[in-house]
Amino acid sequence: MALPYLFDFWALSHQVPPEGDWRSWVILGGRGAGKTRAGAEWVRSCVEGAKPLDAGQCRRVALVGETLDQVREVMIFGDSGILACSPPDRRPVWSATRKTLTWPNGAQAMAFSAHEPEALRGPQFDAAWVDELAKWKKGQATWDMLQFGLRLGDRPQVCVTTTPRNVAVLKALLDSPSTVVTHAATEANRANLAESFLEEVRARYDGTRLGRQELDGVLMDDVEGALWTRAGLEAVRSDRRDGFDRIVVAVDPPVTGRVGSDACGIVVVGARTRGAPQDWHAVVLEDATVQGVGPLGWAQAAVSAMERWGADRLVAEVNQGGDMVETVLHQIDPLLPVTKVRATRGKVARAEPVAALYEQGRVGHLAGLGALEDQLCKMSQLGYEGAGSPDRVDALVWALTDLLIAPAAKWRRPQVRVL
């Protein structure tokens, strides 16, 4: 009878509190990823002792949701709430008039609404569980009041369970050095979800901004001055997979070329180039980027992408590897048609003409390019503002330059007539 309540046995990796001296633990997850269960179990771990009447490490807990109804119906009485997770001999009692849960050992949890941040002025706590912080209309004010109340015990902590949204209070919390983060997509909790639900939501929302946020649990954060925006990429969705005049696979090899080095950007793009250049159009078909493989590994991945899409040519940047890049590719296929390109301008200067193609509505994206789109939205006029190298963006830029920009420049070049 005890096994169902031993969460350490059942917990998924993102539901386990990280080790270390942290102030806030943020669980970012898609819908149904098990965030509520993780928050409820964390509260249990804080207030329960070895035996039902033994004191735990915490005595006063704040439960904060968007509304009191949501605190009660989701965090306390919900299918994954505190009461459902608690064994009979440790189950707390809810007092509706006092809005308080009381455990057999005397520990208490008080319910608060984010609509009333001033209600947190006065009470004090040694722990708090905050649910769906990113959707609170008075998020910053409520969060600030809660911080002033977390002043009991040696190390007061807060667990935040939320689907990510691009709001200031969440972004500031994630940037804090005292914050730790775990993350999971909806599929991480597949065993507890209806298969028909997963099939339906993926079919409808996969590859969209809403799907990335609500299913993958990814914070959709546009940087200031970005060359690409989430809204702009959302507007270029395409379902065209054939009928192209040319298809190329572009490769941005890692600097070191060793196993464990940076990712190797590999992007497949198809284009229709009939008529005048202003009528040309391209579709990004696949992001086949690989990481943690040696030169033969990324070369094989690039050749496999060509075979999948029937590509005409492979475009490879050779700034870092020189002739070695072409040599490695020809080890996989000696007859592989390769175009070598060298970067003579900075990344932003090369990316701006490609971003202009998007603004003109001349580039489309198939679904499933989330990682590439994340990098695109971190390319600003001041440079790349993400972590590491924009390897996927570099490969995309080379592909579209080869398909649309370079041929258009030749097409417009005036022809000299010899008399």
Tab-separated table of C-alpha atoms in Angstrom:
chain	number	residue	atom	x	y	z
A	1	MET	CA	0.000	0.000	0.000
A	2	ALA	CA	2.925	2.362	0.588
A	3	LEU	CA	4.489	2.080	-2.894
A	4	PRO	CA	2.035	4.458	-4.678
A	5	TYR	CA	3.071	7.211	-2.262
A	6	LEU	CA	6.840	6.705	-2.626
A	7	PHE	CA	7.424	9.436	-5.175
A	8	ASP	CA	11.180	8.889	-5.267
A	9	PHE	CA	10.405	5.546	-6.898
A	10	TRP	CA	8.012	6.945	-9.547
A	11	ALA	CA	9.405	10.418	-10.210
A	12	LEU	CA	10.659	11.496	-13.626
A	13	SER	CA	14.007	13.280	-13.788
A	14	HIS	CA	12.489	16.767	-14.148
A	15	GLN	CA	10.321	16.164	-11.066
A	16	VAL	CA	13.267	15.567	-8.723
A	17	PRO	CA	14.598	18.611	-6.799
A	18	PRO	CA	18.123	19.504	-7.955
A	19	GLU	CA	20.973	19.265	-5.498
A	20	GLY	CA	22.806	22.331	-4.283
A	21	ASP	CA	22.098	25.532	-2.395
A	22	TRP	CA	19.274	27.089	-4.431
A	23	ARG	CA	16.587	29.591	-3.494
A	24	SER	CA	14.134	28.931	-6.352
A	25	TRP	CA	13.493	25.743	-8.305
A	26	VAL	CA	11.664	26.415	-11.577
A	27	ILE	CA	10.022	23.479	-13.349
A	28	LEU	CA	9.357	24.482	-16.967
A	29	GLY	CA	7.145	22.004	-18.754
A	30	GLY	CA	4.548	21.504	-21.427
A	31	ARG	CA	0.910	20.791	-20.688
A	32	GLY	CA	0.550	17.522	-18.798
A	33	ALA	CA	4.304	17.142	-18.215
A	34	GLY	CA	3.779	16.395	-14.512
A	35	LYS	CA	4.534	19.836	-13.055
A	36	THR	CA	1.649	19.827	-10.577
A	37	ARG	CA	2.574	16.409	-9.232
A	38	ALA	CA	6.170	17.566	-8.782
A	39	GLY	CA	5.065	20.660	-6.859
A	40	ALA	CA	2.704	18.719	-4.609
A	41	GLU	CA	5.316	16.088	-3.830
A	42	TRP	CA	7.903	18.762	-3.093
A	43	VAL	CA	5.551	20.311	-0.527
A	44	ARG	CA	5.094	16.874	1.035
A	45	SER	CA	8.856	16.384	1.243
A	46	CYS	CA	9.180	19.729	3.006
A	47	VAL	CA	6.508	19.305	5.683
A	48	GLU	CA	6.487	15.552	6.430
A	49	GLY	CA	8.776	13.873	8.953
A	50	ALA	CA	9.906	10.272	9.230
A	51	LYS	CA	6.633	9.353	10.979
A	52	PRO	CA	3.178	10.940	10.587
A	53	LEU	CA	3.497	13.071	13.739
A	54	ASP	CA	7.193	13.896	13.343
A	55	ALA	CA	8.104	17.438	12.305
A	56	GLY	CA	9.491	18.027	8.837
A	57	GLN	CA	11.983	20.661	7.765
A	58	CYS	CA	9.210	23.212	7.082
A	59	ARG	CA	6.217	24.331	9.150
A	60	ARG	CA	4.720	27.272	7.235
A	61	VAL	CA	4.147	26.983	3.479
A	62	ALA	CA	2.577	29.433	1.014
A	63	LEU	CA	0.531	28.013	-1.879
A	64	VAL	CA	0.179	30.706	-4.545
A	65	GLY	CA	-1.838	30.342	-7.752
A	66	GLU	CA	-3.475	32.704	-10.210
A	67	THR	CA	-6.776	32.543	-8.278
A	68	LEU	CA	-7.925	30.953	-5.040
A	69	ASP	CA	-10.136	28.614	-7.065
A	70	GLN	CA	-7.102	27.337	-8.955
A	71	VAL	CA	-5.112	26.868	-5.765
A	72	ARG	CA	-7.953	24.831	-4.299
A	73	GLU	CA	-9.000	22.853	-7.406
A	74	VAL	CA	-5.537	22.197	-8.884
A	75	MET	CA	-2.863	22.473	-6.203
A	76	ILE	CA	-4.860	21.020	-3.295
A	77	PHE	CA	-7.820	18.940	-4.543
A	78	GLY	CA	-6.633	18.234	-8.104
A	79	ASP	CA	-5.844	14.781	-9.481
A	80	SER	CA	-2.147	15.494	-8.894
A	81	GLY	CA	-2.666	17.872	-5.973
A	82	ILE	CA	-1.460	17.602	-2.406
A	83	LEU	CA	-4.423	15.603	-1.062
A	84	ALA	CA	-4.303	13.044	-3.874
A	85	CYS	CA	-0.563	12.523	-3.323
A	86	SER	CA	-0.723	12.125	0.451
A	87	PRO	CA	-1.064	8.728	2.182
A	88	PRO	CA	-4.049	8.454	4.557
A	89	ASP	CA	-2.023	8.724	7.753
A	90	ARG	CA	-0.279	11.918	6.568
A	91	ARG	CA	-3.125	13.569	4.677
A	92	PRO	CA	-3.707	17.206	5.671
A	93	VAL	CA	-7.133	18.699	6.415
A	94	TRP	CA	-8.470	21.647	4.421
A	95	SER	CA	-10.154	24.534	6.229
A	96	ALA	CA	-12.118	26.581	3.694
A	97	THR	CA	-12.782	29.457	6.096
A	98	ARG	CA	-9.092	29.871	6.945
A	99	LYS	CA	-7.885	28.817	3.470
A	100	THR	CA	-5.374	26.580	5.203
A	101	LEU	CA	-4.158	22.987	4.977
A	102	THR	CA	-3.078	21.443	8.287
A	103	TRP	CA	-1.007	18.241	8.514
A	104	PRO	CA	-1.180	15.738	11.398
A	105	ASN	CA	2.226	17.000	12.613
A	106	GLY	CA	0.955	20.592	12.816
A	107	ALA	CA	2.563	21.974	9.642
A	108	GLN	CA	0.345	24.358	7.697
A	109	ALA	CA	0.025	25.645	4.121
A	110	MET	CA	-1.922	28.833	3.379
A	111	ALA	CA	-3.590	29.551	0.015
A	112	PHE	CA	-3.091	32.868	-1.795
A	113	SER	CA	-4.300	34.410	-5.041
A	114	ALA	CA	-1.983	36.288	-7.403
A	115	HIS	CA	-4.837	38.739	-7.931
A	116	GLU	CA	-4.288	39.950	-4.359
A	117	PRO	CA	-0.549	40.441	-3.822
A	118	GLU	CA	-1.167	42.536	-0.693
A	119	ALA	CA	-2.573	39.454	1.048
A	120	LEU	CA	1.025	38.209	1.238
A	121	ARG	CA	2.049	41.262	3.231
A	122	GLY	CA	2.391	40.128	6.848
A	123	PRO	CA	2.470	36.296	6.821
A	124	GLN	CA	5.868	34.608	6.891
A	125	PHE	CA	6.966	31.232	5.536
A	126	ASP	CA	9.839	28.788	5.255
A	127	ALA	CA	8.695	27.402	1.875
A	128	ALA	CA	6.334	28.216	-0.999
A	129	TRP	CA	4.863	26.495	-4.026
A	130	VAL	CA	4.020	28.860	-6.899
A	131	ASP	CA	1.921	27.547	-9.803
A	132	GLU	CA	1.732	29.020	-13.339
A	133	LEU	CA	3.697	32.157	-12.486
A	134	ALA	CA	4.014	33.103	-16.164
A	135	LYS	CA	0.249	33.681	-16.571
A	136	TRP	CA	-0.301	35.927	-13.526
A	137	LYS	CA	-1.564	39.407	-14.419
A	138	LYS	CA	0.054	40.825	-11.275
A	139	GLY	CA	3.022	38.505	-11.429
A	140	GLN	CA	5.823	40.855	-10.406
A	141	ALA	CA	3.921	42.428	-7.494
A	142	THR	CA	2.833	39.024	-6.149
A	143	TRP	CA	6.300	37.533	-6.543
A	144	ASP	CA	7.879	40.491	-4.726
A	145	MET	CA	5.478	40.239	-1.793
A	146	LEU	CA	6.137	36.510	-1.527
A	147	GLN	CA	9.902	37.064	-1.386
A	148	PHE	CA	9.544	39.377	1.607
A	149	GLY	CA	7.532	36.667	3.401
A	150	LEU	CA	10.038	33.849	2.811
A	151	ARG	CA	12.056	34.591	5.921
A	152	LEU	CA	11.647	31.611	8.290
A	153	GLY	CA	14.133	28.804	8.855
A	154	ASP	CA	17.714	28.465	7.771
A	155	ARG	CA	17.080	28.163	4.043
A	156	PRO	CA	13.601	29.143	2.798
A	157	GLN	CA	12.928	27.867	-0.722
A	158	VAL	CA	10.250	28.164	-3.398
A	159	CYS	CA	9.178	25.704	-6.085
A	160	VAL	CA	7.738	27.293	-9.255
A	161	THR	CA	5.759	25.104	-11.666
A	162	THR	CA	4.842	26.844	-14.909
A	163	THR	CA	4.417	26.610	-18.626
A	164	PRO	CA	6.862	29.223	-19.949
A	165	ARG	CA	5.760	32.545	-21.380
A	166	ASN	CA	7.804	35.529	-22.441
A	167	VAL	CA	7.075	37.657	-19.364
A	168	ALA	CA	9.508	39.786	-17.385
A	169	VAL	CA	8.947	38.178	-13.982
A	170	LEU	CA	9.802	34.695	-15.265
A	171	LYS	CA	12.785	35.853	-17.320
A	172	ALA	CA	14.247	37.698	-14.338
A	173	LEU	CA	13.750	34.649	-12.130
A	174	LEU	CA	15.485	32.374	-14.645
A	175	ASP	CA	18.414	34.791	-14.825
A	176	SER	CA	18.917	34.796	-11.054
A	177	PRO	CA	22.062	32.946	-9.885
A	178	SER	CA	20.057	31.394	-7.022
A	179	THR	CA	17.604	29.729	-9.428
A	180	VAL	CA	17.841	26.157	-10.714
A	181	VAL	CA	15.726	24.851	-13.588
A	182	THR	CA	14.394	21.497	-14.739
A	183	HIS	CA	12.532	21.109	-18.008
A	184	ALA	CA	10.300	18.604	-19.773
A	185	ALA	CA	8.052	18.434	-22.796
A	186	THR	CA	4.536	17.018	-22.607
A	187	GLU	CA	5.758	13.651	-23.953
A	188	ALA	CA	7.942	13.149	-20.873
A	189	ASN	CA	4.776	12.141	-19.029
A	190	ARG	CA	3.407	10.028	-21.879
A	191	ALA	CA	2.640	7.068	-19.595
A	192	ASN	CA	0.001	9.122	-17.775
A	193	LEU	CA	-1.581	10.812	-20.809
A	194	ALA	CA	-4.114	9.611	-23.363
A	195	GLU	CA	-2.381	8.642	-26.608
A	196	SER	CA	-5.182	10.263	-28.595
A	197	PHE	CA	-4.488	13.565	-26.801
A	198	LEU	CA	-0.814	13.472	-27.773
A	199	GLU	CA	-1.600	12.576	-31.380
A	200	GLU	CA	-4.188	15.339	-31.700
A	201	VAL	CA	-2.202	18.191	-30.158
A	202	ARG	CA	0.977	17.257	-32.018
A	203	ALA	CA	-0.871	17.033	-35.334
A	204	ARG	CA	-2.473	20.414	-34.739
A	205	TYR	CA	0.273	22.417	-33.031
A	206	ASP	CA	3.629	20.756	-33.777
A	207	GLY	CA	6.138	23.280	-35.134
A	208	THR	CA	4.041	26.323	-34.168
A	209	ARG	CA	4.925	28.971	-31.610
A	210	LEU	CA	2.034	27.796	-29.427
A	211	GLY	CA	3.200	24.187	-29.659
A	212	ARG	CA	6.770	25.070	-28.732
A	213	GLN	CA	5.469	26.906	-25.673
A	214	GLU	CA	2.591	24.748	-24.495
A	215	LEU	CA	3.869	21.289	-25.500
A	216	ASP	CA	7.658	21.556	-25.535
A	217	GLY	CA	7.793	23.914	-22.557
A	218	VAL	CA	10.219	26.266	-24.321
A	219	LEU	CA	10.447	29.936	-23.361
A	220	MET	CA	9.805	31.825	-26.608
A	221	ASP	CA	12.070	34.792	-26.020
A	222	ASP	CA	12.750	37.337	-28.805
A	223	VAL	CA	15.811	39.510	-28.369
A	224	GLU	CA	15.828	43.242	-28.978
A	225	GLY	CA	16.714	44.115	-32.557
A	226	ALA	CA	16.315	40.502	-33.724
A	227	LEU	CA	16.597	39.899	-37.475
A	228	TRP	CA	13.882	37.244	-37.148
A	229	THR	CA	10.909	37.228	-34.760
A	230	ARG	CA	8.625	34.458	-33.550
A	231	ALA	CA	5.610	36.157	-35.103
A	232	GLY	CA	7.408	36.498	-38.422
A	233	LEU	CA	8.426	32.835	-38.474
A	234	GLU	CA	4.914	31.803	-37.503
A	235	ALA	CA	3.672	33.570	-40.634
A	236	VAL	CA	5.890	31.593	-43.056
A	237	ARG	CA	4.642	28.069	-42.339
A	238	SER	CA	4.558	25.922	-45.468
A	239	ASP	CA	3.587	22.375	-46.385
A	240	ARG	CA	5.380	22.272	-49.764
A	241	ARG	CA	7.733	19.292	-49.948
A	242	ASP	CA	8.272	18.884	-53.698
A	243	GLY	CA	8.147	20.707	-57.015
A	244	PHE	CA	11.492	22.463	-56.513
A	245	ASP	CA	13.932	23.368	-59.258
A	246	ARG	CA	16.911	22.896	-56.923
A	247	ILE	CA	17.518	21.415	-53.479
A	248	VAL	CA	20.761	21.935	-51.586
A	249	VAL	CA	22.152	20.743	-48.279
A	250	ALA	CA	24.320	23.346	-46.542
A	251	VAL	CA	26.919	22.409	-43.907
A	252	ASP	CA	28.613	24.608	-41.300
A	253	PRO	CA	31.312	22.298	-39.867
A	254	PRO	CA	32.470	22.702	-36.249
A	255	VAL	CA	35.739	24.498	-35.586
A	256	THR	CA	37.695	21.618	-34.088
A	257	GLY	CA	36.281	18.690	-36.044
A	258	ARG	CA	36.613	16.392	-33.030
A	259	VAL	CA	34.051	14.220	-31.250
A	260	GLY	CA	32.426	16.318	-28.515
A	261	SER	CA	33.025	19.635	-30.316
A	262	ASP	CA	30.380	22.205	-31.316
A	263	ALA	CA	27.405	21.155	-33.403
A	264	CYS	CA	27.693	20.803	-37.157
A	265	GLY	CA	24.909	22.830	-38.753
A	266	ILE	CA	23.183	20.903	-41.554
A	267	VAL	CA	20.132	22.443	-43.229
A	268	VAL	CA	18.143	21.308	-46.299
A	269	VAL	CA	16.436	23.938	-48.486
A	270	GLY	CA	14.501	23.643	-51.732
A	271	ALA	CA	13.799	26.497	-54.167
A	272	ARG	CA	11.672	27.347	-57.192
A	273	THR	CA	13.646	29.715	-59.420
A	274	ARG	CA	11.410	30.326	-62.407
A	275	GLY	CA	10.826	33.758	-63.851
A	276	ALA	CA	12.373	36.911	-62.432
A	277	PRO	CA	14.257	36.762	-59.086
A	278	GLN	CA	11.451	38.535	-57.241
A	279	ASP	CA	9.268	35.518	-58.021
A	280	TRP	CA	11.713	32.948	-56.650
A	281	HIS	CA	10.719	31.166	-53.460
A	282	ALA	CA	12.422	28.713	-51.091
A	283	VAL	CA	11.274	26.330	-48.364
A	284	VAL	CA	13.433	25.136	-45.467
A	285	LEU	CA	12.793	21.400	-45.473
A	286	GLU	CA	14.882	19.956	-42.640
A	287	ASP	CA	17.326	20.841	-39.897
A	288	ALA	CA	19.604	17.793	-39.809
A	289	THR	CA	22.180	19.347	-37.459
A	290	VAL	CA	24.250	16.875	-35.416
A	291	GLN	CA	26.456	17.277	-32.362
A	292	GLY	CA	28.996	15.141	-30.560
A	293	VAL	CA	30.204	13.319	-33.669
A	294	GLY	CA	33.532	13.441	-35.472
A	295	PRO	CA	34.131	14.571	-39.076
A	296	LEU	CA	32.982	11.300	-40.598
A	297	GLY	CA	29.857	11.453	-38.453
A	298	TRP	CA	28.694	14.867	-39.639
A	299	ALA	CA	29.756	14.106	-43.196
A	300	GLN	CA	27.589	10.971	-43.194
A	301	ALA	CA	24.677	12.955	-41.723
A	302	ALA	CA	24.981	15.529	-44.522
A	303	VAL	CA	25.144	12.893	-47.254
A	304	SER	CA	22.162	11.073	-45.743
A	305	ALA	CA	20.178	14.324	-45.814
A	306	MET	CA	21.015	14.718	-49.505
A	307	GLU	CA	19.784	11.200	-50.200
A	308	ARG	CA	16.535	11.734	-48.236
A	309	TRP	CA	15.608	14.829	-50.236
A	310	GLY	CA	17.265	14.068	-53.581
A	311	ALA	CA	19.411	17.180	-53.249
A	312	ASP	CA	21.410	18.474	-56.202
A	313	ARG	CA	24.438	19.809	-54.350
A	314	LEU	CA	26.114	20.140	-50.966
A	315	VAL	CA	27.300	23.622	-49.926
A	316	ALA	CA	30.037	23.583	-47.273
A	317	GLU	CA	31.773	26.415	-45.460
A	318	VAL	CA	35.523	25.798	-45.492
A	319	ASN	CA	36.840	28.698	-43.416
A	320	GLN	CA	37.791	26.421	-40.524
A	321	GLY	CA	38.637	23.136	-42.195
A	322	GLY	CA	39.832	24.207	-45.631
A	323	ASP	CA	40.294	21.344	-48.064
A	324	MET	CA	39.834	18.884	-45.196
A	325	VAL	CA	36.067	19.506	-45.301
A	326	GLU	CA	35.819	18.479	-48.949
A	327	THR	CA	38.158	15.535	-48.374
A	328	VAL	CA	36.025	14.199	-45.522
A	329	LEU	CA	32.828	14.522	-47.569
A	330	HIS	CA	34.387	12.698	-50.513
A	331	GLN	CA	35.380	9.863	-48.210
A	332	ILE	CA	31.655	9.192	-47.853
A	333	ASP	CA	30.880	9.685	-51.548
A	334	PRO	CA	33.747	10.323	-54.014
A	335	LEU	CA	31.328	11.729	-56.616
A	336	LEU	CA	29.514	14.068	-54.231
A	337	PRO	CA	28.918	17.482	-55.847
A	338	VAL	CA	30.351	19.998	-53.365
A	339	THR	CA	30.437	23.790	-53.499
A	340	LYS	CA	33.001	25.307	-51.132
A	341	VAL	CA	32.181	28.721	-49.671
A	342	ARG	CA	34.248	31.068	-47.525
A	343	ALA	CA	32.987	33.734	-45.149
A	344	THR	CA	34.555	37.095	-45.949
A	345	ARG	CA	32.016	39.136	-43.947
A	346	GLY	CA	30.670	38.849	-40.424
A	347	LYS	CA	27.690	36.675	-39.491
A	348	VAL	CA	25.274	39.612	-39.252
A	349	ALA	CA	26.277	41.030	-42.639
A	350	ARG	CA	25.734	37.621	-44.217
A	351	ALA	CA	22.427	37.048	-42.412
A	352	GLU	CA	20.765	40.405	-43.160
A	353	PRO	CA	20.061	39.711	-46.887
A	354	VAL	CA	18.595	36.343	-45.910
A	355	ALA	CA	16.390	37.964	-43.262
A	356	ALA	CA	15.189	40.353	-45.982
A	357	LEU	CA	14.012	37.362	-48.034
A	358	TYR	CA	11.801	36.353	-45.091
A	359	GLU	CA	10.384	39.874	-44.837
A	360	GLN	CA	9.481	39.678	-48.526
A	361	GLY	CA	7.616	36.409	-47.908
A	362	ARG	CA	9.989	34.447	-50.146
A	363	VAL	CA	11.048	31.777	-47.645
A	364	GLY	CA	8.803	29.197	-45.994
A	365	HIS	CA	9.369	26.691	-43.184
A	366	LEU	CA	8.088	23.172	-42.795
A	367	ALA	CA	6.996	22.204	-39.281
A	368	GLY	CA	9.526	20.790	-36.834
A	369	LEU	CA	12.303	23.404	-37.145
A	370	GLY	CA	12.105	24.628	-33.554
A	371	ALA	CA	15.829	24.492	-32.744
A	372	LEU	CA	16.728	26.397	-35.910
A	373	GLU	CA	14.035	28.992	-35.232
A	374	ASP	CA	15.313	29.448	-31.678
A	375	GLN	CA	18.710	30.413	-33.095
A	376	LEU	CA	17.189	32.680	-35.740
A	377	CYS	CA	15.354	34.672	-33.080
A	378	LYS	CA	18.618	35.258	-31.213
A	379	MET	CA	20.354	36.794	-34.238
A	380	SER	CA	20.301	40.567	-33.755
A	381	GLN	CA	21.877	43.512	-35.524
A	382	LEU	CA	24.590	43.428	-32.848
A	383	GLY	CA	25.395	39.753	-33.319
A	384	TYR	CA	24.264	36.380	-32.025
A	385	GLU	CA	22.880	36.671	-28.476
A	386	GLY	CA	22.485	32.986	-27.732
A	387	ALA	CA	24.865	30.499	-26.188
A	388	GLY	CA	27.581	28.947	-28.334
A	389	SER	CA	27.672	29.332	-32.093
A	390	PRO	CA	24.668	29.851	-34.421
A	391	ASP	CA	25.650	26.799	-36.449
A	392	ARG	CA	22.146	26.126	-37.739
A	393	VAL	CA	21.695	29.748	-38.825
A	394	ASP	CA	25.048	29.729	-40.620
A	395	ALA	CA	24.065	26.648	-42.589
A	396	LEU	CA	20.688	28.200	-43.472
A	397	VAL	CA	22.370	31.404	-44.653
A	398	TRP	CA	24.727	29.481	-46.929
A	399	ALA	CA	21.843	27.468	-48.403
A	400	LEU	CA	19.664	30.479	-49.207
A	401	THR	CA	22.637	32.446	-50.492
A	402	ASP	CA	23.436	29.639	-52.928
A	403	LEU	CA	19.813	29.158	-54.009
A	404	LEU	CA	18.444	32.709	-54.201
A	405	ILE	CA	20.879	35.521	-53.431
A	406	ALA	CA	23.935	34.606	-55.533
A	407	PRO	CA	21.937	33.551	-58.639
A	408	ALA	CA	19.832	36.726	-58.422
A	409	ALA	CA	22.977	38.858	-58.384
A	410	LYS	CA	24.172	37.161	-61.589
A	411	TRP	CA	20.734	37.469	-63.181
A	412	ARG	CA	20.669	41.226	-62.626
A	413	ARG	CA	24.265	41.805	-63.766
A	414	PRO	CA	24.157	43.686	-67.061
A	415	GLN	CA	25.297	41.705	-70.071
A	416	VAL	CA	28.063	43.210	-72.177
A	417	ARG	CA	27.438	42.884	-75.871
A	418	VAL	CA	30.488	42.328	-78.068
A	419	LEU	CA	30.137	44.024	-81.432
